Each structure stands twice: as C-alpha cells, then as structure tokens.
Amino acid sequence: MTSTAPDSRSAKAVLRTQRIELPSWAFGNSGTRFNVFGQKGIPRTPYEKIDDAAQVNRFTGVAPTVALHIPWDKVDDYADLARHAAEQGVALGTINSNTFQDDDYMLGSVCHPDARIRQKAVDHLLECVDVMDKTGSRDLKLWFSDGTNYPGQDDIRARQDRLAESLRKVYKRLGPNQRMVLEYKLFEPAFYHTDVPDWGTSFTHCVALGPKAKVVVDTGHHAPGTNIEFIVASLLRADKLGGFDFNSRFYADDDLMVGAADPFQLFRIMHECVKAGALRPESGVAFMLDQCHNIEPKIPGQIRSVMNVQEATAKALLVDQKALEAAQQASDVLGAHAVLMDAYDTDVRPILRDMRTEMKLDPDPMAAFARSGYAEKVAAERVGGQQAGWGA
Ligand code: PSV
Ligand code: MN
C-alpha cells in the first residue's frame, strides 16, 4: 500500500507560515509571591522589551508580533512604539487588560458589587480599545481575577449579570476589525469561586455577545487531568476559539515553558488545530505565549518555547490524516492510535533545522542566540533605571 503520510516538504511549507505571538511581560523580571528574582540585562522600558522580543523573532523567524499588557506597557506615544517595533522587524499584537493590580479590585472588577468599581474596570477596558486603535491591534484580551474566597461572600448569579453587562459595554465599543477574547481560569487569586472559571462560562458569554467575542484557552488554567484538546476541538467546531495563551503546568498556573511539562498534550492540541485548519491566518486563532520565566533567562526561554510549539506543530502536521480516518471508520482502535503515535514519535528536529536553513536562519536558534553576544551586550548596557517586572 502506498503511504498517504504527509511528507516533510508539505509540513515545512505550513511551518514557515506559522505565527507565534510573544508576551512583552516574559522579558521582565518574574517570580512567585515569595520572591521576584532579578536578572542582568532586563529591559527597563516597553521599548527595550520589544528589542528583546525582536531577538526571538530574529532567531526563529516565526514570532513577529509582541503582545502588550496595559498599564505595564503604557507609553505616551503608541505610534512611536509601533514604529520602533517595525524598525526591529516586529509588530505590536494583542492588548492585554489588567483589572487585577489595584486595591479597588480586591473584591473583583467587572463583577464587583460596587457600580463605581465596575465602571472603573470598564473604563480601563475601553482605554485598552483606544490603545488598540493606535497600535492597530486586532484583539483585546480579557482575564478577570474576579471571584470570592468564601461561600456566601457575594451572590454568584448577580456577579454573572454584572459581568455580562460590563462585557456588553466593551463589546459595543469594538471597531469592525477588532475582537475581544475572554480567558478563563479555574482558580487563583480567588479560591472559592471564580467568575470565569472554565470554557463553558467564557463560551456562554461570548455567544451572547456576538461574533467578535471569542474564548482564549490558557493551557495552564485547568484542573489536573483536564482534556484540553477536547475543549479546543469543541471551540473550533463552534468557531469560538480566539486563541491560546501557551505555557505549561505541573500543578496549578505554573507558567512554565510551553511543552516542557507535557509535550504530548501540546501535540494533541496542535493535532486538533491542524485538523480544523486553525493554523491558517484566516482562521483567526491567535497562538500566543503567556509565560513568566522565573529562573531561566528570558530570551532563550522564549526561543525554546517557540521551538517547542514548532516541534508539536510539525508532529501534528505529519499525522497521516487519511490513514487515521480510515482506521477510525474501520473501528480499528489500535490502528488509529498507532497512526497518531507514529507522527508523535517522529523526530521532527531535522525538518525544522532544514526549514530554518531554507529561511536563511541558523538551524539551531538557541546556540545562535548564545553566540550573538546580545545577552552580554544588554547586561553591560542596561545599568541603572528600573528593571521591568511582573507588574511594571
Ligand atoms: C492570568 O493568570 C494570566 O494568564 C492572564 O493572561 C494575565 O493577563 C496574565 O496571566 C499575566 O501574566
Ligand atoms: Mn494567560
């Protein structure tokens, strides 16, 4: 029987067009609630964060946009920041909102019982859309730390009503080419209930809002053992997957490099994306990283993460879809599983090295970055000033 397996050439053609967005905050100092660890050469301004992100794109060739977090990346002149990004070969991407780092939000933001605080949060979200107008960004990313710590603390249903009303106000403000993407998270910082804890809640609100509202799947925001690829498949089926915040977890929201904890899971997620055609830019699915590197150097941490996504994608592209479908139709349980595992077990690193060479990149981005001397250069130059951190 002749093989119907996709060859490495067709996989490379898709991999070349893959786009992975980088989070500006991944380049700042990070840590846990126990300590934020300072590293040498950390950017002091959004401009310097963009310079660092541009290095990741320079060595991987597939990370040409940088997501901003407001107010962490607030600047006087966004057109100037966009110009600076373009000079570095990248562009500004998703605008992430922040309604979690203000004393007023202790009991919530858009779900808060006090109308004044809800309005303050909505005003911030509207300000983020103003920023999007200036940066030309398509997506407003919403994540709410809202929830309660104790049963009875607030009315769960009333909070959902407040959430719906606040979201409606922001949705109305979106331009024709703008979207809002609503991220869910099981728990933390609230420990009893969270107002957007799961994809069902996010989905329900997005459906009620309309076609410009989509769900974001942050891979770190699930209970252990959750079948994330099922969620991805379901959202893709309903045309409601706005994108990913990629990272990985062993325990909770660990924010480790994507694919580090469970590369098989990442492959299974990418398999659903490939099957649904979600890698095509027209699909509107944004592949973003959302990681805080606590102990590893930032730029190599991001390069490694991009490579991990590429490797999972390459394996997913190698799945023999025709053979898989035939085995599934024939109720051949082990045959179908074997088709999937054949792709997963393929060493795709030579394919990616080839592709990089064809793209006039170094086949080994980690080594090439280390050799470039950039890390030593910024460590020597970036002396004084306030290093960016998670929250600045
Ligand atoms: C919340 O845990 C989250 O995943 C949201 O995306 C925030 O904006 C981001 O982390 C900040 O790192
Ligand atoms: Mn996230």
PDB file of N, CA, C and O and ligand atoms in Angstrom, residues 25 69 72 96-97 100 141 143 183 185 188 218 221 245 247 253 255 290 292 390, ligand 1:
ATOM      1  N   TRP A  25       5.632  40.829  28.751  1.00  0.00           N
ATOM      2  CA  TRP A  25       5.955  40.649  30.172  1.00  0.00           C
ATOM      3  C   TRP A  25       6.906  39.476  30.426  1.00  0.00           C
ATOM      4  O   TRP A  25       7.481  39.372  31.495  1.00  0.00           O
ATOM      5  N   HIS A  69       0.793  44.589  27.606  1.00  0.00           N
ATOM      6  CA  HIS A  69      -0.061  44.495  28.799  1.00  0.00           C
ATOM      7  C   HIS A  69      -0.205  45.909  29.328  1.00  0.00           C
ATOM      8  O   HIS A  69       0.795  46.560  29.641  1.00  0.00           O
ATOM      9  N   TRP A  72       1.196  47.952  32.207  1.00  0.00           N
ATOM     10  CA  TRP A  72       2.635  47.670  32.310  1.00  0.00           C
ATOM     11  C   TRP A  72       3.404  48.290  31.140  1.00  0.00           C
ATOM     12  O   TRP A  72       4.562  48.693  31.305  1.00  0.00           O
ATOM     13  N   ASN A  96      -3.429  43.262  26.205  1.00  0.00           N
ATOM     14  CA  ASN A  96      -3.914  42.575  27.409  1.00  0.00           C
ATOM     15  C   ASN A  96      -4.338  43.608  28.445  1.00  0.00           C
ATOM     16  O   ASN A  96      -3.599  44.556  28.709  1.00  0.00           O
ATOM     17  N   SER A  97      -5.501  43.413  29.002  1.00  0.00           N
ATOM     18  CA  SER A  97      -6.004  44.355  30.006  1.00  0.00           C
ATOM     19  C   SER A  97      -5.561  43.902  31.398  1.00  0.00           C
ATOM     20  O   SER A  97      -5.161  42.755  31.590  1.00  0.00           O
ATOM     21  N   PHE A 100      -6.500  43.662  37.742  1.00  0.00           N
ATOM     22  CA  PHE A 100      -6.196  42.851  38.931  1.00  0.00           C
ATOM     23  C   PHE A 100      -5.126  43.443  39.842  1.00  0.00           C
ATOM     24  O   PHE A 100      -4.863  42.881  40.893  1.00  0.00           O
ATOM     25  N   LYS A 141      -7.475  41.281  25.015  1.00  0.00           N
ATOM     26  CA  LYS A 141      -7.535  40.069  25.838  1.00  0.00           C
ATOM     27  C   LYS A 141      -8.033  40.412  27.217  1.00  0.00           C
ATOM     28  O   LYS A 141      -7.501  41.299  27.894  1.00  0.00           O
ATOM     29  N   TRP A 143      -8.836  39.008  30.977  1.00  0.00           N
ATOM     30  CA  TRP A 143      -8.786  37.995  32.034  1.00  0.00           C
ATOM     31  C   TRP A 143      -9.145  38.702  33.326  1.00  0.00           C
ATOM     32  O   TRP A 143      -8.596  39.771  33.638  1.00  0.00           O
ATOM     33  N   GLU A 183     -10.560  35.072  28.487  1.00  0.00           N
ATOM     34  CA  GLU A 183      -9.761  33.966  29.042  1.00  0.00           C
ATOM     35  C   GLU A 183     -10.414  33.470  30.331  1.00  0.00           C
ATOM     36  O   GLU A 183     -10.899  34.254  31.124  1.00  0.00           O
ATOM     37  N   LYS A 185     -10.065  30.916  33.926  1.00  0.00           N
ATOM     38  CA  LYS A 185      -9.056  30.325  34.811  1.00  0.00           C
ATOM     39  C   LYS A 185      -9.767  29.691  35.991  1.00  0.00           C
ATOM     40  O   LYS A 185     -10.603  30.317  36.633  1.00  0.00           O
ATOM     41  N   GLU A 188      -7.564  31.016  41.535  1.00  0.00           N
ATOM     42  CA  GLU A 188      -6.440  31.906  41.782  1.00  0.00           C
ATOM     43  C   GLU A 188      -6.594  33.217  41.008  1.00  0.00           C
ATOM     44  O   GLU A 188      -6.636  33.169  39.797  1.00  0.00           O
ATOM     45  N   ASP A 218      -5.972  29.374  27.965  1.00  0.00           N
ATOM     46  CA  ASP A 218      -4.638  29.422  28.567  1.00  0.00           C
ATOM     47  C   ASP A 218      -4.383  28.010  29.076  1.00  0.00           C
ATOM     48  O   ASP A 218      -5.123  27.506  29.937  1.00  0.00           O
ATOM     49  N   HIS A 221      -4.533  26.942  32.806  1.00  0.00           N
ATOM     50  CA  HIS A 221      -5.676  27.322  33.644  1.00  0.00           C
ATOM     51  C   HIS A 221      -6.726  26.230  33.827  1.00  0.00           C
ATOM     52  O   HIS A 221      -7.919  26.503  33.823  1.00  0.00           O
ATOM     53  N   ASP A 245      -3.195  31.050  25.154  1.00  0.00           N
ATOM     54  CA  ASP A 245      -2.089  31.530  25.963  1.00  0.00           C
ATOM     55  C   ASP A 245      -1.326  30.255  26.287  1.00  0.00           C
ATOM     56  O   ASP A 245      -1.763  29.445  27.111  1.00  0.00           O
ATOM     57  N   ASN A 247       1.543  27.909  27.806  1.00  0.00           N
ATOM     58  CA  ASN A 247       2.534  27.740  28.882  1.00  0.00           C
ATOM     59  C   ASN A 247       2.320  26.323  29.371  1.00  0.00           C
ATOM     60  O   ASN A 247       1.442  25.626  28.860  1.00  0.00           O
ATOM     61  N   ASP A 253      -1.140  27.142  38.055  1.00  0.00           N
ATOM     62  CA  ASP A 253      -0.812  28.042  36.950  1.00  0.00           C
ATOM     63  C   ASP A 253       0.703  28.289  36.980  1.00  0.00           C
ATOM     64  O   ASP A 253       1.169  29.387  37.258  1.00  0.00           O
ATOM     65  N   ASP A 255       3.061  28.518  34.811  1.00  0.00           N
ATOM     66  CA  ASP A 255       3.695  29.441  33.858  1.00  0.00           C
ATOM     67  C   ASP A 255       5.042  28.950  33.336  1.00  0.00           C
ATOM     68  O   ASP A 255       5.933  29.742  33.038  1.00  0.00           O
ATOM     69  N   ASP A 290       2.128  32.844  26.984  1.00  0.00           N
ATOM     70  CA  ASP A 290       1.916  33.626  28.209  1.00  0.00           C
ATOM     71  C   ASP A 290       2.690  32.919  29.304  1.00  0.00           C
ATOM     72  O   ASP A 290       2.197  31.996  29.942  1.00  0.00           O
ATOM     73  N   CYS A 292       5.881  33.402  32.432  1.00  0.00           N
ATOM     74  CA  CYS A 292       6.802  34.245  33.190  1.00  0.00           C
ATOM     75  C   CYS A 292       7.982  33.357  33.546  1.00  0.00           C
ATOM     76  O   CYS A 292       7.812  32.334  34.217  1.00  0.00           O
ATOM     77  N   TRP A 390       7.092  41.755  36.765  1.00  0.00           N
ATOM     78  CA  TRP A 390       5.695  41.382  36.609  1.00  0.00           C
ATOM     79  C   TRP A 390       4.870  42.428  37.340  1.00  0.00           C
ATOM     80  O   TRP A 390       4.796  42.417  38.554  1.00  0.00           O
TER      81      TRP A 390
HETATM   82  C1  PSV B   1      -3.703  35.182  34.389  1.00  0.00           C
HETATM   83  O1  PSV B   1      -3.152  34.147  35.152  1.00  0.00           O
HETATM   84  C2  PSV B   1      -2.986  35.357  33.058  1.00  0.00           C
HETATM   85  O2  PSV B   1      -2.879  34.118  32.420  1.00  0.00           O
HETATM   86  C3  PSV B   1      -3.664  36.380  32.199  1.00  0.00           C
HETATM   87  O3  PSV B   1      -3.475  36.098  30.840  1.00  0.00           O
HETATM   88  C4  PSV B   1      -2.926  37.617  32.563  1.00  0.00           C
HETATM   89  O4  PSV B   1      -3.111  38.699  31.746  1.00  0.00           O
HETATM   90  C5  PSV B   1      -1.527  37.040  32.541  1.00  0.00           C
HETATM   91  O5  PSV B   1      -1.680  35.832  33.264  1.00  0.00           O
HETATM   92  C6  PSV B   1      -0.428  37.834  33.087  1.00  0.00           C
HETATM   93  O6  PSV B   1       0.754  37.077  33.038  1.00  0.00           O
END
